[in-house]
Short mmCIF file of C-alpha atoms in Angstrom, two decimals:
data_model
loop_
_atom_site.label_atom_id
_atom_site.label_comp_id
_atom_site.label_asym_id
_atom_site.label_seq_id
_atom_site.Cartn_x
_atom_site.Cartn_y
_atom_site.Cartn_z
CA UNK D 1 72.35 86.91 134.80
CA UNK D 2 71.39 90.57 134.33
CA UNK D 3 74.06 91.72 136.82
CA UNK D 4 76.88 89.88 135.08
CA UNK D 5 79.83 91.79 133.65
CA UNK D 6 80.42 90.70 130.08
CA UNK D 7 83.49 91.73 128.08
CA UNK D 8 83.74 91.35 124.32
CA UNK D 9 87.17 91.44 122.67
CA UNK D 10 86.88 92.97 119.21
CA UNK D 11 84.29 95.15 117.44
CA UNK D 12 84.08 93.16 114.23
CA UNK D 13 81.02 91.31 112.86
CA UNK D 14 81.03 88.61 115.56
CA UNK D 15 81.78 90.89 118.51
CA UNK D 16 79.30 93.61 117.61
CA UNK D 17 76.58 91.05 116.87
CA UNK D 18 77.13 89.40 120.26
CA UNK D 19 76.92 92.79 121.98
CA UNK D 20 73.73 93.68 120.13
CA UNK D 21 72.10 90.34 120.96
CA UNK D 22 72.98 90.61 124.66
CA UNK D 23 71.43 94.07 124.81
CA UNK D 24 68.31 92.98 122.95
CA UNK D 25 67.73 89.81 124.96
CA UNK D 26 68.86 90.72 128.49
CA UNK D 27 69.67 93.65 130.77
CA UNK D 28 73.40 92.98 130.44
CA UNK D 29 75.42 96.02 129.32
CA UNK D 30 78.47 94.55 127.58
CA UNK D 31 81.77 96.36 127.22
CA UNK D 32 83.56 95.93 123.88
CA UNK D 33 87.35 96.34 123.86
CA UNK D 34 88.55 97.18 120.35
CA UNK D 35 92.22 97.21 119.33
CA UNK D 36 91.78 99.72 116.50
CA UNK D 37 90.20 103.17 116.18
CA UNK D 38 87.38 101.77 114.03
CA UNK D 39 84.76 99.03 114.02
CA UNK D 40 84.14 96.25 111.50
CA UNK D 41 87.50 94.47 111.61
CA UNK D 42 88.43 93.28 108.12
CA UNK D 43 84.81 93.96 107.11
CA UNK D 44 85.35 97.68 107.49
CA UNK D 45 85.21 100.25 104.71
CA UNK D 46 88.08 102.71 104.26
CA UNK D 47 87.29 106.18 102.91
CA UNK D 48 89.99 107.82 100.77
CA UNK D 49 89.50 111.19 99.06
CA UNK D 50 85.77 110.63 98.66
CA UNK D 51 86.12 107.03 97.48
CA UNK D 52 85.37 103.94 99.57
CA UNK D 53 87.39 100.72 99.76
CA UNK D 54 85.81 97.46 100.85
CA UNK D 55 88.64 95.48 102.47
CA UNK D 56 88.38 92.09 100.81
CA UNK D 57 84.90 92.36 99.34
CA UNK D 58 81.88 91.39 101.46
CA UNK D 59 78.70 90.19 99.83
CA UNK D 60 75.68 90.22 102.14
CA UNK D 61 74.05 86.84 101.57
CA UNK D 62 73.11 84.12 104.01
CA UNK D 63 70.93 81.07 104.45
CA UNK D 64 70.39 81.95 108.11
CA UNK D 65 67.12 83.75 108.81
CA UNK D 66 68.36 85.37 112.03
CA UNK D 67 71.32 87.01 110.30
CA UNK D 68 69.14 88.07 107.39
CA UNK D 69 66.57 89.54 109.78
CA UNK D 70 69.26 91.60 111.54
CA UNK D 71 70.44 93.03 108.22
CA UNK D 72 66.86 93.99 107.34
CA UNK D 73 66.24 95.40 110.81
CA UNK D 74 69.16 97.82 110.70
CA UNK D 75 69.46 98.48 106.98
CA UNK D 76 66.39 97.74 104.81
CA UNK D 77 66.84 96.90 101.17
CA UNK D 78 65.84 99.66 98.77
CA UNK D 79 62.87 99.20 96.52
CA UNK D 80 61.35 96.02 95.20
CA UNK D 81 63.87 93.67 93.59
CA UNK D 82 63.96 93.42 89.84
CA UNK D 83 66.07 91.76 87.18
CA UNK D 84 66.02 94.72 84.84
CA UNK D 85 69.14 96.50 83.67
CA UNK D 86 68.87 99.17 86.35
CA UNK D 87 69.54 96.58 89.05
CA UNK D 88 71.95 94.42 87.08
CA UNK D 89 74.10 97.34 86.03
CA UNK D 90 75.82 100.13 87.93
CA UNK D 91 73.40 102.95 87.14
CA UNK D 92 72.42 105.12 90.11
CA UNK D 93 68.73 104.65 89.28
CA UNK D 94 67.27 101.66 91.10
CA UNK D 95 63.90 99.92 91.30
CA UNK D 96 61.09 102.07 92.66
CA UNK D 97 59.59 101.67 96.15
CA UNK D 98 61.20 101.48 99.57
CA UNK D 99 63.96 103.83 100.81
CA UNK D 100 65.47 106.06 98.17
CA UNK D 101 69.26 105.52 98.13
CA UNK D 102 69.72 108.99 96.63
CA UNK D 103 68.25 110.54 99.80
CA UNK D 104 68.98 108.00 102.55
CA UNK D 105 72.29 106.45 103.58
CA UNK D 106 71.44 103.42 105.72
CA UNK D 107 69.98 101.25 102.97
CA UNK D 108 70.96 98.03 101.24
CA UNK D 109 71.17 97.80 97.47
CA UNK D 110 70.37 94.65 95.52
CA UNK D 111 73.42 93.82 93.43
CA UNK D 112 74.17 91.37 90.66
CA UNK D 113 77.16 89.10 91.19
CA UNK D 114 79.76 88.79 88.46
CA UNK D 115 83.07 87.15 89.38
CA UNK D 116 85.38 85.97 86.62
CA UNK D 117 88.88 84.59 86.20
CA UNK D 118 91.46 86.55 84.20
CA UNK D 119 93.85 84.17 82.48
CA UNK D 120 95.77 84.34 79.20
CA UNK D 121 94.58 87.98 79.08
CA UNK D 122 91.03 86.69 78.66
CA UNK D 123 87.99 86.29 80.90
CA UNK D 124 86.72 82.91 82.07
CA UNK D 125 83.59 82.22 84.08
CA UNK D 126 83.91 81.64 87.80
CA UNK D 127 83.03 78.95 88.68
CA UNK D 128 84.54 77.45 85.54
CA UNK D 129 81.92 76.55 82.91
CA UNK D 130 82.10 74.73 79.58
CA UNK D 131 80.43 77.41 77.49
CA UNK D 132 81.57 78.05 73.93
CA UNK D 133 83.42 81.17 75.09
CA UNK D 134 85.40 79.06 77.59
CA UNK D 135 86.36 76.55 74.90
CA UNK D 136 87.29 79.37 72.53
CA UNK D 137 89.47 81.11 75.11
CA UNK D 138 91.17 77.90 76.24
CA UNK D 139 91.74 76.50 72.77
CA UNK D 140 90.74 73.08 71.49
CA UNK D 141 93.77 71.21 72.85
CA UNK D 142 93.41 72.54 76.42
CA UNK D 143 89.65 71.89 76.34
CA UNK D 144 90.08 68.25 75.28
CA UNK D 145 92.78 67.75 77.89
CA UNK D 146 90.56 69.24 80.62
CA UNK D 147 87.60 67.14 79.49
CA UNK D 148 89.52 63.88 79.71
CA UNK D 149 91.03 64.99 83.01
CA UNK D 150 87.58 65.58 84.46
CA UNK D 151 86.27 62.24 83.21
CA UNK D 152 89.29 60.54 84.77
CA UNK D 153 88.60 62.24 88.11
CA UNK D 154 85.06 60.82 88.09
CA UNK D 155 86.37 57.25 88.03
CA UNK D 156 89.59 57.55 90.01
CA UNK D 157 89.18 59.51 93.24
CA UNK D 158 92.24 60.58 95.19
CA UNK D 159 92.45 60.40 98.95
CA UNK D 160 91.42 63.86 100.13
CA UNK D 161 94.41 64.47 102.38
CA UNK D 162 95.26 67.83 100.78
CA UNK D 163 93.54 70.77 99.13
CA UNK D 164 95.13 69.77 95.83
CA UNK D 165 93.43 66.38 95.87
CA UNK D 166 90.18 67.99 96.96
CA UNK D 167 90.14 70.17 93.82
CA UNK D 168 91.33 67.40 91.48
CA UNK D 169 88.50 65.12 92.64
CA UNK D 170 85.95 67.80 91.67
CA UNK D 171 87.47 69.34 88.55
CA UNK D 172 90.17 67.01 87.23
CA UNK D 173 93.91 67.70 87.28
CA UNK D 174 94.22 69.86 84.09
CA UNK D 175 91.46 72.26 85.21
CA UNK D 176 92.93 72.36 88.69
CA UNK D 177 96.35 73.29 87.31
CA UNK D 178 94.89 75.95 85.03
CA UNK D 179 92.44 77.68 87.37
CA UNK D 180 93.17 76.79 91.00
CA UNK D 181 96.81 75.91 91.65
CA UNK D 182 98.53 79.24 91.05
CA UNK D 183 95.84 81.42 92.65
CA UNK D 184 95.69 79.21 95.74
CA UNK D 185 99.49 79.33 96.03
CA UNK D 186 99.36 83.14 95.83
CA UNK D 187 96.69 83.24 98.51
CA UNK D 188 98.38 80.98 101.05
CA UNK D 189 102.05 81.24 100.10
CA UNK D 190 102.41 77.44 99.97
CA UNK D 191 101.45 74.76 97.46
CA UNK D 192 97.90 73.33 97.75
CA UNK D 193 99.67 70.03 98.42
CA UNK D 194 100.53 71.44 101.84
CA UNK D 195 97.04 72.72 102.66
CA UNK D 196 94.32 70.86 104.51
CA UNK D 197 91.35 69.69 102.43
CA UNK D 198 89.12 71.17 105.16
CA UNK D 199 89.65 74.62 103.66
CA UNK D 200 88.16 73.48 100.37
CA UNK D 201 85.33 71.67 102.14
CA UNK D 202 84.51 74.90 103.94
CA UNK D 203 84.87 77.43 101.14
CA UNK D 204 83.84 75.43 98.07
CA UNK D 205 81.49 73.06 99.93
CA UNK D 206 79.58 70.77 97.55
CA UNK D 207 80.60 72.58 94.37
CA UNK D 208 82.05 70.54 91.48
CA UNK D 209 82.25 70.86 87.71
CA UNK D 210 79.25 68.54 87.42
CA UNK D 211 77.16 70.72 89.75
CA UNK D 212 78.27 73.82 87.90
CA UNK D 213 77.08 72.37 84.59
CA UNK D 214 73.89 71.02 86.13
CA UNK D 215 73.07 74.41 87.64
CA UNK D 216 73.49 76.12 84.25
CA UNK D 217 71.32 73.54 82.43
CA UNK D 218 68.51 73.39 85.00
CA UNK D 219 68.41 77.09 85.94
CA UNK D 220 65.50 77.98 83.60
CA UNK D 221 63.38 75.20 85.11
CA UNK D 222 64.11 75.76 88.81
CA UNK D 223 61.43 76.90 91.23
CA UNK D 224 62.15 79.91 93.41
CA UNK D 225 62.65 77.78 96.50
CA UNK D 226 65.43 75.76 94.88
CA UNK D 227 68.74 75.43 96.68
CA UNK D 228 71.85 76.90 95.10
CA UNK D 229 75.51 76.25 95.92
CA UNK D 230 77.26 79.24 97.48
CA UNK D 231 79.61 79.89 94.56
CA UNK D 232 76.69 79.92 92.10
CA UNK D 233 74.60 82.62 93.83
CA UNK D 234 73.87 85.46 91.42
CA UNK D 235 72.55 88.27 93.62
CA UNK D 236 73.36 89.75 96.99
CA UNK D 237 72.58 92.67 99.25
CA UNK D 238 75.13 95.41 99.76
CA UNK D 239 75.18 98.58 101.90
CA UNK D 240 75.18 101.80 99.90
CA UNK D 241 78.64 102.81 101.19
CA UNK D 242 80.14 99.38 101.76
CA UNK D 243 80.08 96.87 104.65
CA UNK D 244 81.69 99.26 107.12
CA UNK D 245 78.54 101.36 106.93
CA UNK D 246 76.52 98.47 108.35
CA UNK D 247 78.94 97.88 111.24
CA UNK D 248 79.09 101.58 112.04
CA UNK D 249 75.28 101.50 112.31
CA UNK D 250 75.40 98.32 114.41
CA UNK D 251 77.99 99.89 116.73
CA UNK D 252 75.93 103.06 117.17
CA UNK D 253 72.89 100.95 118.09
CA UNK D 254 74.97 99.00 120.63
CA UNK D 255 75.99 102.26 122.31
CA UNK D 256 72.46 103.70 122.09
CA UNK D 257 71.10 100.62 123.90
CA UNK D 258 73.57 101.02 126.78
CA UNK D 259 76.60 99.05 125.62
CA UNK D 260 80.11 100.53 125.62
CA UNK D 261 82.83 100.38 122.98
CA UNK D 262 86.32 101.37 124.10
CA UNK D 263 88.81 101.89 121.28
CA UNK D 264 92.58 101.33 121.16
CA UNK D 265 92.49 98.67 123.85
CA UNK D 266 94.87 95.78 123.24
CA UNK D 267 94.23 92.81 125.52
CA UNK D 268 97.60 91.47 126.65
CA UNK D 269 96.79 89.32 129.69
CA UNK D 270 93.95 87.02 130.71
CA UNK D 271 93.77 86.22 134.41
CA UNK D 272 92.22 82.90 135.47
CA UNK D 273 91.00 81.95 138.93
CA UNK D 274 91.44 78.60 140.73
CA UNK D 275 88.42 77.18 138.88
CA UNK D 276 89.97 78.05 135.50
CA UNK D 277 87.45 80.84 134.92
CA UNK D 278 88.47 84.21 133.54
CA UNK D 279 88.30 86.76 136.34
CA UNK D 280 89.79 89.77 134.54
CA UNK D 281 91.47 91.10 131.41
CA UNK D 282 94.44 93.45 131.29
CA UNK D 283 95.24 95.77 128.39
CA UNK D 284 98.53 97.14 127.13
CA UNK D 285 97.94 100.52 128.77
CA UNK D 286 97.65 98.90 132.23
CA UNK D 287 93.86 98.93 132.52
CA UNK D 288 92.18 96.00 134.28
CA UNK D 289 88.63 94.86 133.50
CA UNK D 290 86.90 92.40 135.81
CA UNK D 291 84.37 90.10 134.21
CA UNK D 292 81.98 87.19 134.56
CA UNK D 293 82.24 86.15 130.91
CA UNK D 294 84.36 86.91 127.83
CA UNK D 295 83.44 86.70 124.15
CA UNK D 296 86.73 86.67 122.26
CA UNK D 297 87.31 87.46 118.58
CA UNK D 298 91.03 88.06 119.00
CA UNK D 299 93.37 85.76 117.05
CA UNK D 300 93.87 82.42 118.81
CA UNK D 301 97.62 83.04 118.68
CA UNK D 302 97.27 86.28 120.66
CA UNK D 303 94.71 84.71 122.99
CA UNK D 304 97.20 81.99 123.90
CA UNK D 305 99.94 84.54 124.54
CA UNK D 306 97.57 86.41 126.85
CA UNK D 307 96.68 83.26 128.80
CA UNK D 308 100.31 82.08 129.07
CA UNK D 309 102.02 78.70 128.78
CA UNK D 310 101.92 78.11 132.53
CA UNK D 311 98.10 78.10 132.51
CA UNK D 312 97.54 76.60 129.09
CA UNK D 313 100.08 73.79 129.12
CA UNK D 314 103.02 73.26 126.75
CA UNK D 315 101.33 71.38 123.90
CA UNK D 316 98.23 73.53 123.30
CA UNK D 317 100.29 76.69 123.90
CA UNK D 318 102.91 75.76 121.29
CA UNK D 319 100.27 74.78 118.74
CA UNK D 320 98.27 77.97 119.29
CA UNK D 321 101.24 80.35 119.22
CA UNK D 322 102.56 78.89 115.96
CA UNK D 323 99.25 78.94 114.06
CA UNK D 324 99.84 80.39 110.57
CA UNK D 325 98.12 83.44 109.09
CA UNK D 326 98.21 85.27 105.79
CA UNK D 327 98.22 89.03 105.66
CA UNK D 328 96.73 91.26 103.03
CA UNK D 329 97.50 94.39 101.00
CA UNK D 330 95.05 96.43 98.93
CA UNK D 331 96.12 99.09 96.46
CA UNK D 332 93.31 101.52 95.69
CA UNK D 333 93.55 103.10 92.22
CA UNK D 334 91.34 105.83 90.80
CA UNK D 335 91.38 105.57 87.00
CA UNK D 336 90.15 107.52 84.01
CA UNK D 337 89.04 104.25 82.43
CA UNK D 338 90.06 100.71 81.51
CA UNK D 339 91.59 99.21 78.40
CA UNK D 340 89.45 96.08 78.71
CA UNK D 341 85.84 96.48 77.56
CA UNK D 342 82.54 94.92 78.53
CA UNK D 343 81.75 92.08 76.12
CA UNK D 344 78.99 90.60 78.28
CA UNK D 345 75.26 91.12 77.85
CA UNK D 346 75.06 93.00 81.15
CA UNK D 347 74.56 96.71 80.60
CA UNK D 348 76.83 98.95 82.65
CA UNK D 349 77.58 102.63 82.95
CA UNK D 350 80.16 103.65 80.32
CA UNK D 351 80.34 100.00 79.20
CA UNK D 352 82.52 99.15 82.22
CA UNK D 353 83.23 95.43 82.71
CA UNK D 354 80.55 94.21 85.18
CA UNK D 355 82.76 92.26 87.59
CA UNK D 356 82.71 92.68 91.36
CA UNK D 357 85.83 90.54 91.62
CA UNK D 358 88.35 89.43 89.03
CA UNK D 359 90.51 86.48 90.08
CA UNK D 360 93.96 86.95 88.59
CA UNK D 361 95.37 83.65 87.37
CA UNK D 362 98.19 85.20 85.31
CA UNK D 363 101.42 83.65 86.52
CA UNK D 364 103.72 86.55 85.68
CA UNK D 365 102.16 88.87 88.29
CA UNK D 366 101.92 88.81 92.08
CA UNK D 367 98.41 90.27 92.11
CA UNK D 368 95.75 87.86 93.36
CA UNK D 369 92.45 89.60 92.81
CA UNK D 370 90.91 92.84 91.52
CA UNK D 371 87.83 94.57 92.90
CA UNK D 372 85.89 97.12 90.88
CA UNK D 373 84.06 99.18 93.47
CA UNK D 374 81.78 100.84 90.90
CA UNK D 375 80.10 97.45 90.56
CA UNK D 376 79.68 96.92 94.29
CA UNK D 377 77.93 100.27 94.68
CA UNK D 378 78.25 103.38 92.50
CA UNK D 379 77.96 105.46 95.68
CA UNK D 380 81.43 104.25 96.70
CA UNK D 381 83.00 106.20 93.83
CA UNK D 382 83.42 109.98 93.79
CA UNK D 383 82.36 110.27 90.15
CA UNK D 384 81.18 106.89 88.77
CA UNK D 385 80.26 108.41 85.42
CA UNK D 386 83.89 109.34 84.70
CA UNK D 387 86.09 107.37 87.11
CA UNK D 388 86.82 103.71 87.82
CA UNK D 389 87.73 102.91 91.43
CA UNK D 390 89.69 99.66 91.83
CA UNK D 391 91.20 97.61 94.62
CA UNK D 392 94.21 95.45 93.68
CA UNK D 393 94.66 92.69 96.24
CA UNK D 394 97.88 90.97 97.29
CA UNK D 395 98.46 88.20 99.81
CA UNK D 396 101.62 88.22 101.90
CA UNK D 397 103.17 87.61 105.31
CA UNK D 398 103.74 90.41 107.78
CA UNK D 399 107.40 91.39 107.56
CA UNK D 400 108.09 89.90 104.12
CA UNK D 401 109.32 91.80 101.06
CA UNK D 402 105.88 92.88 99.89
CA UNK D 403 104.76 93.92 103.37
CA UNK D 404 107.90 95.99 104.00
CA UNK D 405 108.02 97.69 100.58
CA UNK D 406 107.56 101.45 100.48
CA UNK D 407 104.08 102.58 99.51
CA UNK D 408 105.21 104.39 96.37
CA UNK D 409 107.28 101.40 95.19
CA UNK D 410 104.48 98.91 95.81
CA UNK D 411 101.86 101.07 94.09
CA UNK D 412 104.17 101.51 91.09
CA UNK D 413 104.61 97.73 90.87
CA UNK D 414 100.83 97.22 91.02
CA UNK D 415 100.27 99.70 88.19
CA UNK D 416 102.95 98.01 86.09
CA UNK D 417 101.18 94.68 86.59
CA UNK D 418 97.87 96.15 85.40
CA UNK D 419 99.59 97.41 82.25
CA UNK D 420 101.31 94.04 81.71
CA UNK D 421 97.95 92.25 81.92
CA UNK D 422 96.32 94.66 79.51
CA UNK D 423 93.82 96.00 82.07
CA UNK D 424 94.92 99.63 81.62
CA UNK D 425 96.86 101.34 78.85
CA UNK D 426 99.45 103.48 80.67
CA UNK D 427 100.46 104.93 84.04
CA UNK D 428 98.89 108.25 83.12
CA UNK D 429 95.48 106.56 83.41
CA UNK D 430 95.93 106.60 87.20
CA UNK D 431 94.48 109.72 88.88
CA UNK D 432 95.02 108.82 92.53
CA UNK D 433 96.25 105.89 94.61
CA UNK D 434 96.61 104.54 98.14
CA UNK D 435 97.83 101.40 99.89
CA UNK D 436 96.30 99.59 102.88
CA UNK D 437 97.83 96.72 104.86
CA UNK D 438 95.78 94.29 106.98
CA UNK D 439 97.28 91.88 109.52
CA UNK D 440 95.95 88.33 110.06
CA UNK D 441 93.31 88.61 107.36
CA UNK D 442 93.29 84.88 106.69
CA UNK D 443 93.71 82.16 109.33
CA UNK D 444 95.67 79.49 107.45
CA UNK D 445 95.06 75.74 107.26
CA UNK D 446 98.54 74.25 107.41
CA UNK D 447 101.42 73.82 109.83
CA UNK D 448 100.31 73.53 113.46
CA UNK D 449 96.69 73.91 112.37
CA UNK D 450 96.71 70.12 111.81
CA UNK D 451 96.57 69.75 115.60
CA UNK D 452 94.11 72.58 116.26
CA UNK D 453 91.72 70.21 118.03
CA UNK D 454 94.15 70.18 120.99
CA UNK D 455 93.80 73.97 121.31
CA UNK D 456 90.04 73.84 120.95
CA UNK D 457 89.77 71.19 123.66
CA UNK D 458 91.78 73.35 126.06
CA UNK D 459 89.77 76.50 125.34
CA UNK D 460 86.57 74.61 126.08
CA UNK D 461 87.86 73.96 129.60
CA UNK D 462 87.51 77.68 130.37
CA UNK D 463 83.78 77.77 131.20
CA UNK D 464 83.21 81.50 130.76
CA UNK D 465 85.17 81.95 127.49
CA UNK D 466 83.30 82.00 124.16
CA UNK D 467 85.49 82.04 121.05
CA UNK D 468 83.70 83.56 118.05
CA UNK D 469 84.42 84.93 114.59
CA UNK D 470 87.06 84.27 111.94
CA UNK D 471 90.17 84.79 114.04
CA UNK D 472 88.42 83.87 117.28
CA UNK D 473 87.98 80.32 115.96
CA UNK D 474 90.87 80.29 113.43
CA UNK D 475 88.34 79.48 110.75
CA UNK D 476 87.91 81.10 107.35
CA UNK D 477 84.34 82.24 108.09
CA UNK D 478 82.22 84.31 105.79
CA UNK D 479 80.83 87.46 107.35
CA UNK D 480 77.40 85.92 108.00
CA UNK D 481 79.01 82.93 109.72
CA UNK D 482 80.90 85.25 112.06
CA UNK D 483 77.66 87.03 112.95
CA UNK D 484 75.94 83.70 113.50
CA UNK D 485 78.82 82.69 115.79
CA UNK D 486 78.07 85.75 117.93
CA UNK D 487 74.36 84.94 118.05
CA UNK D 488 74.95 81.28 118.89
CA UNK D 489 77.42 82.14 121.65
CA UNK D 490 74.82 84.44 123.23
CA UNK D 491 72.28 81.58 123.01
CA UNK D 492 74.65 79.29 124.91
CA UNK D 493 75.64 81.92 127.48
CA UNK D 494 72.09 82.99 128.32
CA UNK D 495 70.94 79.37 128.58
CA UNK D 496 73.64 78.57 131.11
CA UNK D 497 74.69 75.59 128.98
CA UNK D 498 78.39 74.73 129.27
CA UNK D 499 78.43 72.75 126.00
CA UNK D 500 79.98 75.04 123.37
CA UNK D 501 79.90 72.61 120.46
CA UNK D 502 77.11 74.54 118.73
CA UNK D 503 79.38 77.61 118.57
CA UNK D 504 82.29 75.69 117.07
CA UNK D 505 79.96 73.91 114.65
CA UNK D 506 78.89 77.11 112.88
CA UNK D 507 80.10 76.87 109.26
CA UNK D 508 81.12 73.23 109.39
CA UNK D 509 78.25 71.87 107.30
CA UNK D 510 79.41 70.36 104.01
CA UNK D 511 76.67 71.86 101.85
CA UNK D 512 76.45 75.59 102.36
CA UNK D 513 73.72 76.86 100.12
CA UNK D 514 71.41 79.81 99.99
CA UNK D 515 67.67 79.34 99.87
CA UNK D 516 65.94 81.58 97.38
CA UNK D 517 63.18 82.34 99.87
CA UNK D 518 62.22 85.60 98.23
CA UNK D 519 63.85 87.46 95.42
CA UNK D 520 64.63 90.41 97.67
CA UNK D 521 66.85 88.14 99.78
CA UNK D 522 68.80 86.71 96.88
#
């Protein structure tokens, strides 16, 4: 085993974790082939004029002890956790004890989660609650309509053959139409009627309006070992300079332990021997890498193209090469301030709204979500006392009108949308701006995905191929799930077991919750 040549395609969360685990648990020196000039994949952090952009927003929380232990091993949390205003807000002063984030870079901060929905130019809780503020913002008529709709959904369940029916069964049709339908259509580019319910089962898990209400009512009485639905978790860890900082540290440790990361290597061909094992990979520049095993995080579509229809067979090849994806655009804006003010009880620097994410439900804009990086970590902003650093997120398809728009035109449109929604006052509030495009950010759950099991069955016939990560499995994994995929694949490989079901089963459980083991891990 120790003499085996192992190749890893992709230096994202899954690929780097697999490399690190191989180095820690064997004498194998893996070689990582990375398409880009950077590590982290879509979990990277982009630096722009002293400000840092988290591509997509990545909260560090998990129920898996192995993943949590790796985070703590490479990047310990600062101080002892606390619920005081210093931790809940965005002040640079944190709880005492542990590494000092003012002096050390490779530390995690304990952050407070606030994610709300922006609709009718007002804020609503996410997940949706039935607080007085919600009723006030919705109006009496909408509230009554939503209430009866929810009651109706409790007695008359729809067949869950679409994402639309999945949401209606848990929230009722009026609430679904108000808070889920338009945003989901923005995200995927198709109606939720066309989407598989498996996406909801994976991302929302056991959450429902009833569980949301129950969590709010019982919270004061819960013990610290209580289980909490994913979407209700209130705290998370976060690297001082964003998630890319963690993966840069992980990559440096991989290299320090004897692994190799080769950048700008696009795998274009996978050569199989007579036993259907991978014998070598070829890259676009003509390089050939022989191997005994391959851990792949490359998109299934590209993997199929590299294997070829002649080896794969017509049906699995056609399904794999037509799998749908959604691409992603972020507009980074540096602002003098915001028009909207903080009306919550959470204290923040300069009374900034406390949200990490704001889900944009307004129908007159294309924008899907807003990140406020000050609230992820004040160290991501050049001057958090005077500037607000935002990421405006759009979902699109590579080659469509939004994707092909000129940077200056797209940024101007994004600013106009912020003004229209009442988030900022005028264009002069913008100090600086940038635009970032990301391909294949979201593996989609429609179209040929309905027959993905055919592809999975074929890939399992290649004994020395281990598909891991979000794109490697065409599954909308959270970051911790992708890392766990890498760990599990190493378990299977080192054991010599040919059954890969445990790898594919990561993130398929129907109740994904976080255990409040200790407050510092919340």
